[in-house]
Coordinates of C-alpha atoms in Angstrom, one line a residue:
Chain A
X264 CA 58.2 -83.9 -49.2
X265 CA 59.3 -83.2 -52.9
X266 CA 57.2 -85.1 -55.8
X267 CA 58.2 -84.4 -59.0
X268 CA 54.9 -84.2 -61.9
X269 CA 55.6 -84.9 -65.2
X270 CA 53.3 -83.0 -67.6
X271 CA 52.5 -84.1 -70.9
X272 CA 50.5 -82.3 -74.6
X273 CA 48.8 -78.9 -73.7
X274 CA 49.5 -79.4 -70.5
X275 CA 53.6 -79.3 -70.9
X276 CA 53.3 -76.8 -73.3
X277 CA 50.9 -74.8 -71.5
X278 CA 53.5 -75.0 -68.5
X279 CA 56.1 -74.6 -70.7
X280 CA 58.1 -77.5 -68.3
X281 CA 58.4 -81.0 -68.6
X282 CA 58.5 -81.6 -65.6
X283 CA 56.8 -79.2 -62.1
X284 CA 58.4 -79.9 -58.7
X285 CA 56.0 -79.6 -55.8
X286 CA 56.6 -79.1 -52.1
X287 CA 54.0 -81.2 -50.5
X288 CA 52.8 -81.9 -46.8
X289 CA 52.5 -85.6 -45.6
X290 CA 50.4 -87.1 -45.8
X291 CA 49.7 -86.1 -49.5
X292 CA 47.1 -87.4 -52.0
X293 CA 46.0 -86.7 -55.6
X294 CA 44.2 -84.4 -54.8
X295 CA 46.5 -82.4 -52.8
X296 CA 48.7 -82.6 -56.2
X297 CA 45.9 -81.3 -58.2
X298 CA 45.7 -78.0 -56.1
X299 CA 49.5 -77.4 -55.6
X300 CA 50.1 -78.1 -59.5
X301 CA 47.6 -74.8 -60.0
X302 CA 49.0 -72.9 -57.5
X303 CA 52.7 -73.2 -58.6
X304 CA 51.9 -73.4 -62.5
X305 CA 49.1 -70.2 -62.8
X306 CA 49.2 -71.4 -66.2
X307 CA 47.6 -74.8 -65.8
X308 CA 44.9 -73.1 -63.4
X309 CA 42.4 -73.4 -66.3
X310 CA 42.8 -76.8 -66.9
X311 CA 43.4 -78.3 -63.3
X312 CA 39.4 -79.8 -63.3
X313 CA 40.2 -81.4 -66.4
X314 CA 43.6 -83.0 -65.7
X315 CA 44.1 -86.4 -65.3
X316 CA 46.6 -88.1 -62.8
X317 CA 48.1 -90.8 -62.8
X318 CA 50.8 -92.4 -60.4
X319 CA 52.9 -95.2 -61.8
X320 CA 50.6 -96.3 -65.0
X321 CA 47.5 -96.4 -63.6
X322 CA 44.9 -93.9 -63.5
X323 CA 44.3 -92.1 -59.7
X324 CA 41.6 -90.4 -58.4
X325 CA 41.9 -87.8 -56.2
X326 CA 42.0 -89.8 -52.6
X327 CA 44.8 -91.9 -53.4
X328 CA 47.9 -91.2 -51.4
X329 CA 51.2 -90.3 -53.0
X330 CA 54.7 -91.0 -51.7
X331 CA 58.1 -89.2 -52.5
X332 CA 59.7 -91.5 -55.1
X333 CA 56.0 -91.9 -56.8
X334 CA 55.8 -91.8 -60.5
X335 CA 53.4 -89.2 -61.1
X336 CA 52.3 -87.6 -64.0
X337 CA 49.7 -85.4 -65.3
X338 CA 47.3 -84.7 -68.4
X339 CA 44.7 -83.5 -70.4
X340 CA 42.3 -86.0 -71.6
X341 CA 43.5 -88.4 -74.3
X342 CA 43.4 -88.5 -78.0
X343 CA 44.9 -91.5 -79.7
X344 CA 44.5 -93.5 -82.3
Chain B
X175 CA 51.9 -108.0 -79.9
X176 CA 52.1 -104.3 -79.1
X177 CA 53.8 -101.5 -79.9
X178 CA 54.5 -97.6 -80.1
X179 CA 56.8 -96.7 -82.8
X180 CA 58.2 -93.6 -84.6
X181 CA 58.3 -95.3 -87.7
X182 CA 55.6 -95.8 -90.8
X183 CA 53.5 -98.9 -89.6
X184 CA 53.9 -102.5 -91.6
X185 CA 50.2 -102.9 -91.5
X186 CA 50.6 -105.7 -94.0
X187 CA 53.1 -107.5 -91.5
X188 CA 50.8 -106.7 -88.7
X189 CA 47.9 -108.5 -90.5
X190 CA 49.9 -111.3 -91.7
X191 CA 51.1 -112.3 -88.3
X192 CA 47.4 -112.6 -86.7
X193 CA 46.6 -115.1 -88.9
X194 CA 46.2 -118.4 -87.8
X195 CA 44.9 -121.9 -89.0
X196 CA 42.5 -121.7 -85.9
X197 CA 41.0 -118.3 -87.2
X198 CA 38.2 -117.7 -89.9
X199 CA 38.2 -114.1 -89.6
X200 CA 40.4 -111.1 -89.4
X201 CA 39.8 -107.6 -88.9
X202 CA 42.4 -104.7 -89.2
X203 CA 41.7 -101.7 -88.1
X204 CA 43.7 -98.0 -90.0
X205 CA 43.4 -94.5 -88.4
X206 CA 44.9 -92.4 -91.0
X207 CA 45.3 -88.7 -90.7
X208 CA 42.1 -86.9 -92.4
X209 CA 42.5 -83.7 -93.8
X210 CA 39.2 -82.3 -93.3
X211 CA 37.8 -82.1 -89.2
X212 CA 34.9 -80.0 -89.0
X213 CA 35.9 -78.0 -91.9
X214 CA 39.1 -77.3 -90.9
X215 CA 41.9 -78.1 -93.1
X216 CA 45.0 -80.3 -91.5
X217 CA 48.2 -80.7 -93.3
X218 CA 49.7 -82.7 -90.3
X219 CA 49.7 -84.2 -86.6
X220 CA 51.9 -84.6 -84.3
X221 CA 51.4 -87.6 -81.8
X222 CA 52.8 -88.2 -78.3
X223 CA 52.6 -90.8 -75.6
X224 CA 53.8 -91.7 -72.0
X225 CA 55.0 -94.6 -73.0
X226 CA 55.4 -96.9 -69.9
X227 CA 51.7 -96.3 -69.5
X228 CA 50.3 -96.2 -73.1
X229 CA 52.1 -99.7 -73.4
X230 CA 50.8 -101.2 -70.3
X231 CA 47.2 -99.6 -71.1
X232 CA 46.9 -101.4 -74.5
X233 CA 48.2 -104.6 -72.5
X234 CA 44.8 -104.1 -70.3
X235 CA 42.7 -103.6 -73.0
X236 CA 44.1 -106.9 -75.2
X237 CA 43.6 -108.6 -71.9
X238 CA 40.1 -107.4 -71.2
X239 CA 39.5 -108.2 -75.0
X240 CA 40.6 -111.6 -74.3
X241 CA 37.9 -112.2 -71.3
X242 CA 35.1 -111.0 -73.4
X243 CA 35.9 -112.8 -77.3
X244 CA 37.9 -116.3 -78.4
X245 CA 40.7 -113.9 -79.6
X246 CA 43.0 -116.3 -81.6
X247 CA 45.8 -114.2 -82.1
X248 CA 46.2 -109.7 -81.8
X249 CA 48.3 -107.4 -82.7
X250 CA 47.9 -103.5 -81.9
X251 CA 50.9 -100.9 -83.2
X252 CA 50.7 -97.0 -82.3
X253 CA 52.2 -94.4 -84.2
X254 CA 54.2 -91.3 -82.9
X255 CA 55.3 -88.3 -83.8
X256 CA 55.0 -86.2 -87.0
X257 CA 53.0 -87.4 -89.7
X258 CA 51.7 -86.4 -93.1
X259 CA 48.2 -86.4 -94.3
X260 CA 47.3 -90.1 -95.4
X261 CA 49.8 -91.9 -92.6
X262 CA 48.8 -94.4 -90.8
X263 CA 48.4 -93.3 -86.9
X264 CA 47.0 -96.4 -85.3
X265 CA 46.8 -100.3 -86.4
X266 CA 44.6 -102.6 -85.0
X267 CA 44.4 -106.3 -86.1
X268 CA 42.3 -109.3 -84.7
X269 CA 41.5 -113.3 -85.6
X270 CA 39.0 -114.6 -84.4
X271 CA 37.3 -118.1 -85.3
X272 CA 34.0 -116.2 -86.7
X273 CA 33.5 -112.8 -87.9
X274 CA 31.3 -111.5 -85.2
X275 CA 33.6 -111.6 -82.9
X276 CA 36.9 -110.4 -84.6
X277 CA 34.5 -107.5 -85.4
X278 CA 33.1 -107.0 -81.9
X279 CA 36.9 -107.7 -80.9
X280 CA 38.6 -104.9 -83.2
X281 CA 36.2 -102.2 -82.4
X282 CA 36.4 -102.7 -78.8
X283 CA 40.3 -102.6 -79.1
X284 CA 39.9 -99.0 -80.8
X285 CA 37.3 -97.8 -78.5
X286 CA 38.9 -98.2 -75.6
X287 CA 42.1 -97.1 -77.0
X288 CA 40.7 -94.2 -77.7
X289 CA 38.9 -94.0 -74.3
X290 CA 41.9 -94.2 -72.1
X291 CA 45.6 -94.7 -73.7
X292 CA 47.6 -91.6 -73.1
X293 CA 48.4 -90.7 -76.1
X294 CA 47.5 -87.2 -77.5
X295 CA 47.6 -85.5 -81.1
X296 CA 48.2 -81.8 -82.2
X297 CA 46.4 -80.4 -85.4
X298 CA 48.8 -78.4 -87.6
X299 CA 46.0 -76.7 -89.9
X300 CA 46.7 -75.2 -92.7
X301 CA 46.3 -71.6 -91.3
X302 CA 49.3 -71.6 -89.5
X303 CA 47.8 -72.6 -86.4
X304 CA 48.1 -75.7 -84.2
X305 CA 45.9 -77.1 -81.5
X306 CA 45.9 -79.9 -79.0
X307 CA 42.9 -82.6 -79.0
X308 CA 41.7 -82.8 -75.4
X309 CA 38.1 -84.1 -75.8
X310 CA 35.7 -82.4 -73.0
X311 CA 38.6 -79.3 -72.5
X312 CA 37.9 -76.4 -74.4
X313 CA 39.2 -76.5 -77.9
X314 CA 42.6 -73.9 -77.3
X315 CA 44.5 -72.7 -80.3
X316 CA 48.4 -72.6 -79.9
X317 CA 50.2 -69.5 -81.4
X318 CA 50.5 -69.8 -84.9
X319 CA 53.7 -71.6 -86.0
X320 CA 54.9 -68.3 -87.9
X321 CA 55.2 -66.6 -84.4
Chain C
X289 CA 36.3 -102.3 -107.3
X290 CA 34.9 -105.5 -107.1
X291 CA 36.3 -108.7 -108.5
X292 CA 36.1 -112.7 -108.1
X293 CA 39.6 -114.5 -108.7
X294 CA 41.1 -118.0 -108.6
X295 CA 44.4 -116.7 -107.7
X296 CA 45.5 -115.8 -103.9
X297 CA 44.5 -112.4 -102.8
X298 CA 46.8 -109.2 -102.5
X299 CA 45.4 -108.0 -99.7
X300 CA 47.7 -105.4 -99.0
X301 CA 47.4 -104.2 -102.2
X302 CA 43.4 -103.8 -101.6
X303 CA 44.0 -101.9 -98.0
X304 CA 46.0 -99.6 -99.6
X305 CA 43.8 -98.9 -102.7
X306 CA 40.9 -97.7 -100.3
X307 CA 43.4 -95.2 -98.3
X308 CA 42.4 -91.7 -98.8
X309 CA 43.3 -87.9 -97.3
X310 CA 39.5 -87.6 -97.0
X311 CA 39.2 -91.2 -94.8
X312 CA 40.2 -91.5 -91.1
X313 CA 39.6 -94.8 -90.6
X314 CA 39.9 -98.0 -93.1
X315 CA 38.5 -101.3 -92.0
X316 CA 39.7 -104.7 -93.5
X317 CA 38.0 -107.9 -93.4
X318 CA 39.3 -111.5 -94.1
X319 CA 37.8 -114.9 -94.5
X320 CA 40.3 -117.5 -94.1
X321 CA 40.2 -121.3 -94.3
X322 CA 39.8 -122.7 -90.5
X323 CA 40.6 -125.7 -89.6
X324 CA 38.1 -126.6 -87.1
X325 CA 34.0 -126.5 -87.9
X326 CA 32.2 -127.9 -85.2
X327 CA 34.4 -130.7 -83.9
X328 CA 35.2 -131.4 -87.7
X329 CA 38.7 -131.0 -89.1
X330 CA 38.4 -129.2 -92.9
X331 CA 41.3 -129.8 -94.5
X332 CA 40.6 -128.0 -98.0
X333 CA 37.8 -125.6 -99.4
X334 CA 36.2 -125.1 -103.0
X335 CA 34.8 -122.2 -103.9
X336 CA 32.4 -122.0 -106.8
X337 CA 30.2 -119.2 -108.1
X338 CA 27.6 -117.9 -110.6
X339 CA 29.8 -115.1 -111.4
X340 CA 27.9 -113.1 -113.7
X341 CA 25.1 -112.6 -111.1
X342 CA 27.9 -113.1 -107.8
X343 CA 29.3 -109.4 -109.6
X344 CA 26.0 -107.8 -110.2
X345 CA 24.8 -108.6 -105.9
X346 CA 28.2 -107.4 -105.1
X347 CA 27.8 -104.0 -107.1
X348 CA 24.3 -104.1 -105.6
X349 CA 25.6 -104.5 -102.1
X350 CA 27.8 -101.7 -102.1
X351 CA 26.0 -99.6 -103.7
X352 CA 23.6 -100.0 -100.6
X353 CA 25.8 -99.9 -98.2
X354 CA 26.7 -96.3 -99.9
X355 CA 23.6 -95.2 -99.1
X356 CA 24.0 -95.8 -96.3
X357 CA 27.6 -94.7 -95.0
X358 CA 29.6 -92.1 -96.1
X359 CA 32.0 -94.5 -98.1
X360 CA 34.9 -93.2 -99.2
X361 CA 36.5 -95.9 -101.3
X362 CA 36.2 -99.9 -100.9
X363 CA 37.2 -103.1 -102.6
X364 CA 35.7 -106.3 -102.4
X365 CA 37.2 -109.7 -104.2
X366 CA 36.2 -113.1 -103.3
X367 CA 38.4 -116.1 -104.7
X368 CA 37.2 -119.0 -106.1
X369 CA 38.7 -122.6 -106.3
X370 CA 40.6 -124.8 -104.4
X371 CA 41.4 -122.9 -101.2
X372 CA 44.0 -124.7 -98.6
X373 CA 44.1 -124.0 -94.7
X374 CA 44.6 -120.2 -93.9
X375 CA 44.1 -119.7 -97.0
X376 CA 42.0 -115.9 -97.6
X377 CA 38.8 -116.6 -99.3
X378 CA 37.3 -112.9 -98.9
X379 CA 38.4 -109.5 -98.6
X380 CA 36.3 -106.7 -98.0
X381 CA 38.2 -102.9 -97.5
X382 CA 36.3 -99.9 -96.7
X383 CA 37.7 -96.5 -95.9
X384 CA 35.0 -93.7 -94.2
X385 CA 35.5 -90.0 -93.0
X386 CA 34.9 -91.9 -88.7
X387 CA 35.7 -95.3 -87.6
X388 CA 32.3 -96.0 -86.5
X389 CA 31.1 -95.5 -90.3
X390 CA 34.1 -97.7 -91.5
X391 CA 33.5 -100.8 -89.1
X392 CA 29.8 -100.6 -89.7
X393 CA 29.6 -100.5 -93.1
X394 CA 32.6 -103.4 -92.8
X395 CA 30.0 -105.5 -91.1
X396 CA 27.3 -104.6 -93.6
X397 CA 28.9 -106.0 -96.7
X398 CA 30.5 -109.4 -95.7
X399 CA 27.3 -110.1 -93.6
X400 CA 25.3 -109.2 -96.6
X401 CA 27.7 -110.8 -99.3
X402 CA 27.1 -113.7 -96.7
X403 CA 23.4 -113.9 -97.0
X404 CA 22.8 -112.9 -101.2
X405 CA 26.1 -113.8 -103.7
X406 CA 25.3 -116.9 -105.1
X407 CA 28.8 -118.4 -104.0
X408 CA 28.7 -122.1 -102.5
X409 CA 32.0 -123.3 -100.4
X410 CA 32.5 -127.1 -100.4
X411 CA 34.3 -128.9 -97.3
X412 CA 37.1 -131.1 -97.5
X413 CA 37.3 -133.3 -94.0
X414 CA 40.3 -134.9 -93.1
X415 CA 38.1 -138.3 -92.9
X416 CA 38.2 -138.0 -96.8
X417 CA 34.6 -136.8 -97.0
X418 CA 33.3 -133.7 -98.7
X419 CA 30.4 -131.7 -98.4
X420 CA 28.2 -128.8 -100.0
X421 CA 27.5 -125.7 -97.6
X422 CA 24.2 -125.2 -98.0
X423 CA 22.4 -122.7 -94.6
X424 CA 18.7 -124.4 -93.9
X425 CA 19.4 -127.5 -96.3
X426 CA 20.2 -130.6 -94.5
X427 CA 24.0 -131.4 -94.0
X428 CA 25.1 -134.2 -96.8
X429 CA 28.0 -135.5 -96.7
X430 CA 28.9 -136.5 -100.3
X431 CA 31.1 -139.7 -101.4
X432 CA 34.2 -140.3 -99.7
X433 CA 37.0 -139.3 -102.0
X434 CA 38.2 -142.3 -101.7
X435 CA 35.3 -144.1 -103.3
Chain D
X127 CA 9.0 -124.2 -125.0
X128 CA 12.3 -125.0 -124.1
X129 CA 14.0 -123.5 -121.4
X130 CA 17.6 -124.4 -120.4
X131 CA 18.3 -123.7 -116.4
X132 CA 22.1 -124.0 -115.1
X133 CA 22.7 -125.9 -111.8
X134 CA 25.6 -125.1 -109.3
X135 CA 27.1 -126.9 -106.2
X136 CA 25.4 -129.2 -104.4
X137 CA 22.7 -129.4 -107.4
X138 CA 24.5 -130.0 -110.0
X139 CA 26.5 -132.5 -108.2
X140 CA 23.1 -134.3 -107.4
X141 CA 22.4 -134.1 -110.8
X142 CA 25.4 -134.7 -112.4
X143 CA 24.6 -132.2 -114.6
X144 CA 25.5 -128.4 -115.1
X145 CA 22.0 -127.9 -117.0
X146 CA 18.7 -129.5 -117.4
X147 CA 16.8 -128.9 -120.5
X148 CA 12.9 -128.5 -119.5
X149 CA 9.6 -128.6 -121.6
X150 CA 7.3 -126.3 -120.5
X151 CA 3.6 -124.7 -121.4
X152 CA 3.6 -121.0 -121.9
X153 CA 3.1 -119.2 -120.1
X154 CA 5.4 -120.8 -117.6
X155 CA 6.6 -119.4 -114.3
X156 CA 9.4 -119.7 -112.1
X157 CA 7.0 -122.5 -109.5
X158 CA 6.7 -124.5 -113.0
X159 CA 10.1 -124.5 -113.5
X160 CA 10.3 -125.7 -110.2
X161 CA 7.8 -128.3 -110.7
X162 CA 9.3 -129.5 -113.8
X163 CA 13.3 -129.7 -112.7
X164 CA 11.6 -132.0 -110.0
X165 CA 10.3 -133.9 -112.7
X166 CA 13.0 -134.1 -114.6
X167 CA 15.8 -134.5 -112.5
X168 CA 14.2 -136.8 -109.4
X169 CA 17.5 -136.0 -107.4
X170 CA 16.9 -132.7 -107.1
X171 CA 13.2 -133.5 -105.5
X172 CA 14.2 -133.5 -101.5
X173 CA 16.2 -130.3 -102.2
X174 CA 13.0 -128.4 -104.6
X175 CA 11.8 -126.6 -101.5
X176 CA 15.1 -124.8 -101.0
X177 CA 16.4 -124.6 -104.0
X178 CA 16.7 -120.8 -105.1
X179 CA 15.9 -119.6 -108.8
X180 CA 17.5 -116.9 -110.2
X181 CA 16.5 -114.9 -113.7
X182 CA 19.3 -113.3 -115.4
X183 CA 21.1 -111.7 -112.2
X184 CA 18.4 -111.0 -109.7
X185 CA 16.3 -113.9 -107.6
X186 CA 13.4 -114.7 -108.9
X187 CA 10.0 -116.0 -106.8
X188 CA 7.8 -118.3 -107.8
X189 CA 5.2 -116.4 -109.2
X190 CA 7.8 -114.2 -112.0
X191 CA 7.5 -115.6 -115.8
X192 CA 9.9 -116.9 -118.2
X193 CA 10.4 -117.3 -121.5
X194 CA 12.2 -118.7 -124.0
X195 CA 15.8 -117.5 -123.8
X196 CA 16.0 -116.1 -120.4
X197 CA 19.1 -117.2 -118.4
X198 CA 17.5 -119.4 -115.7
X199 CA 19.6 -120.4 -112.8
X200 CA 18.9 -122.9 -109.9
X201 CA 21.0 -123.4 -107.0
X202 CA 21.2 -124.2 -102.9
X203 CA 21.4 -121.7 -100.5
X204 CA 24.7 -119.4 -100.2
X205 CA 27.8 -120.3 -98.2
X206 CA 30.5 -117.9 -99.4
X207 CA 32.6 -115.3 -97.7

């Protein structure tokens, strides 16, 4: 299946995309996203243990399964406020 | 009442409209942009969010907030975008019916914030330079803006 | 800057005065009139001080509480008089380098202001009563108003 | 000597004064003056106990002296904020 990633702060610009699209196997989860995000970005390789996913607005860990049509998007840790 | 905005925060409104006959005590809460981190010099930041989750995030946290103090009325506004030394970034304001808990309140809002909204910041420092702020990630400096 | 007043407080104007380029975080507290104090329904404060020696423990207090955080600028006025419901009867705005600083050094001064100024709040109940606020004296309730 | 001491809220109410003229013996402490308002002012007698005494700006305890001319102050505990 296709899954598109949004990428957001060092991670877009590091990527230098918005958005990655990844070819993934079903049944796919997090953590399969996590590994094909470093392969197809060489860029974000560095980073990958670091990222954090999440799929619709709510934090995933690596386990959970992801669907074509998922929200999913992916960052470095966060610094608001 | 929450919100992410690209425009200079009303913190004055944001205060007014937490307080509430039933409340004895009100805490706001200012992160303003510092100009000195670890001696380094900023002139600016630059602030981003993913908004559909940064808003629902802060809804979690005013809800867990909720659970743990009598909250009488909240209100939490995010900044984004570029802004000048002095701005406001973040607002934060609680009522409470004793101080305590407006206090306990408010710096539980921040702290979680802080903890897991995604939001992020870039330093523009005044050598030229700008640079992400991952916490735990290695610091990275970005090519200098002259480039 | 430090000040006792019988007229409403600008509080905005007190947040802002304590913003600074070398502050990240500024924390605001409010007293405000509440309506309900254990099951009782105030309709009215007064607020009455030794002022003289209410100025000198506020000084003292913050000079403490400078000591002891790395204060970048506050501002503390209390108002006397005849305060209605909502009413603000304190302000207390600190600004530090971290937010941690700035919310602890918050707490410090309103707890302490709480504990040493020699101000004294009379109630006003709805049941026409009136009544000193005195910590470890006896509650008594003073002539109805009425009388 | 004479020694003037100012009363505030609940005090003064019981009172009905906003200052008690005392007589004292010198040299007379801050427990004398204690002693004496009681004396004087047989209102303030249930309260004496908690009643706070300050000297100038700064609380005073029972054992500190006065004189003639200090600015003596009695009141109940705190309450604002």
């Amino acid at each position: 299946m296709k899954l598109a990633v949004q990428l957001y702060a060092r991670a877009r610009d590091l990527a230098g995309l918005d958005q990655v699209e990844l070819e993934l196997n079903e049944p796919a989860s997090v953590g399969d996203v996590r590994t094909a995000l470093a392969d197809c970005v060489p860029e974000l390789a560095p980073l990958t243990r670091g990222l954090l996913i999440a799929v619709g607005t709510d934090y995933a860990d690596d386990s959970l399964t992801v669907a074509a049509g998922d929200t999913v998007v992916c960052f470095p840790p966060v610094s608001g406020g | 009442m929450i919100r992410l905005t690209h425009d200079p925060i009303d913190t004055h409104q944001l205060t007014e409209s937490v307080r509430d006959h039933a409340a004895g005590a009100v805490v706001l809460f200012l992160g303003t942009v510092r100009e000195l981190t670890e001696g380094k010099r900023t002139l600016a930041l630059d602030y981003e969010a993913y908004p559909e989750m940064a808003t629902a995030k802060l809804k979690e946290i005013a809800e867990t907030a909720s659970t743990k103090w009598p909250i009488t009325a909240y209100g939490i506004i995010h900044r984004l975008g570029h802004l000048d030394l002095g701005d406001v970034s973040v607002a934060v304001a609680v009522s409470c019916p004793h101080r305590v808990e407006a206090f306990e309140a408010g710096r539980f809002l921040i702290d979680t914030l802080k903890e897991i909204v995604p939001i992020w910041k870039k330093e523009n420092f005044d050598d030229g330079t700008t640079e992400w702020v991952h916490p735990g990630l290695d610091a990275a400096t970005d090519t200098p803006v002259s480039n």
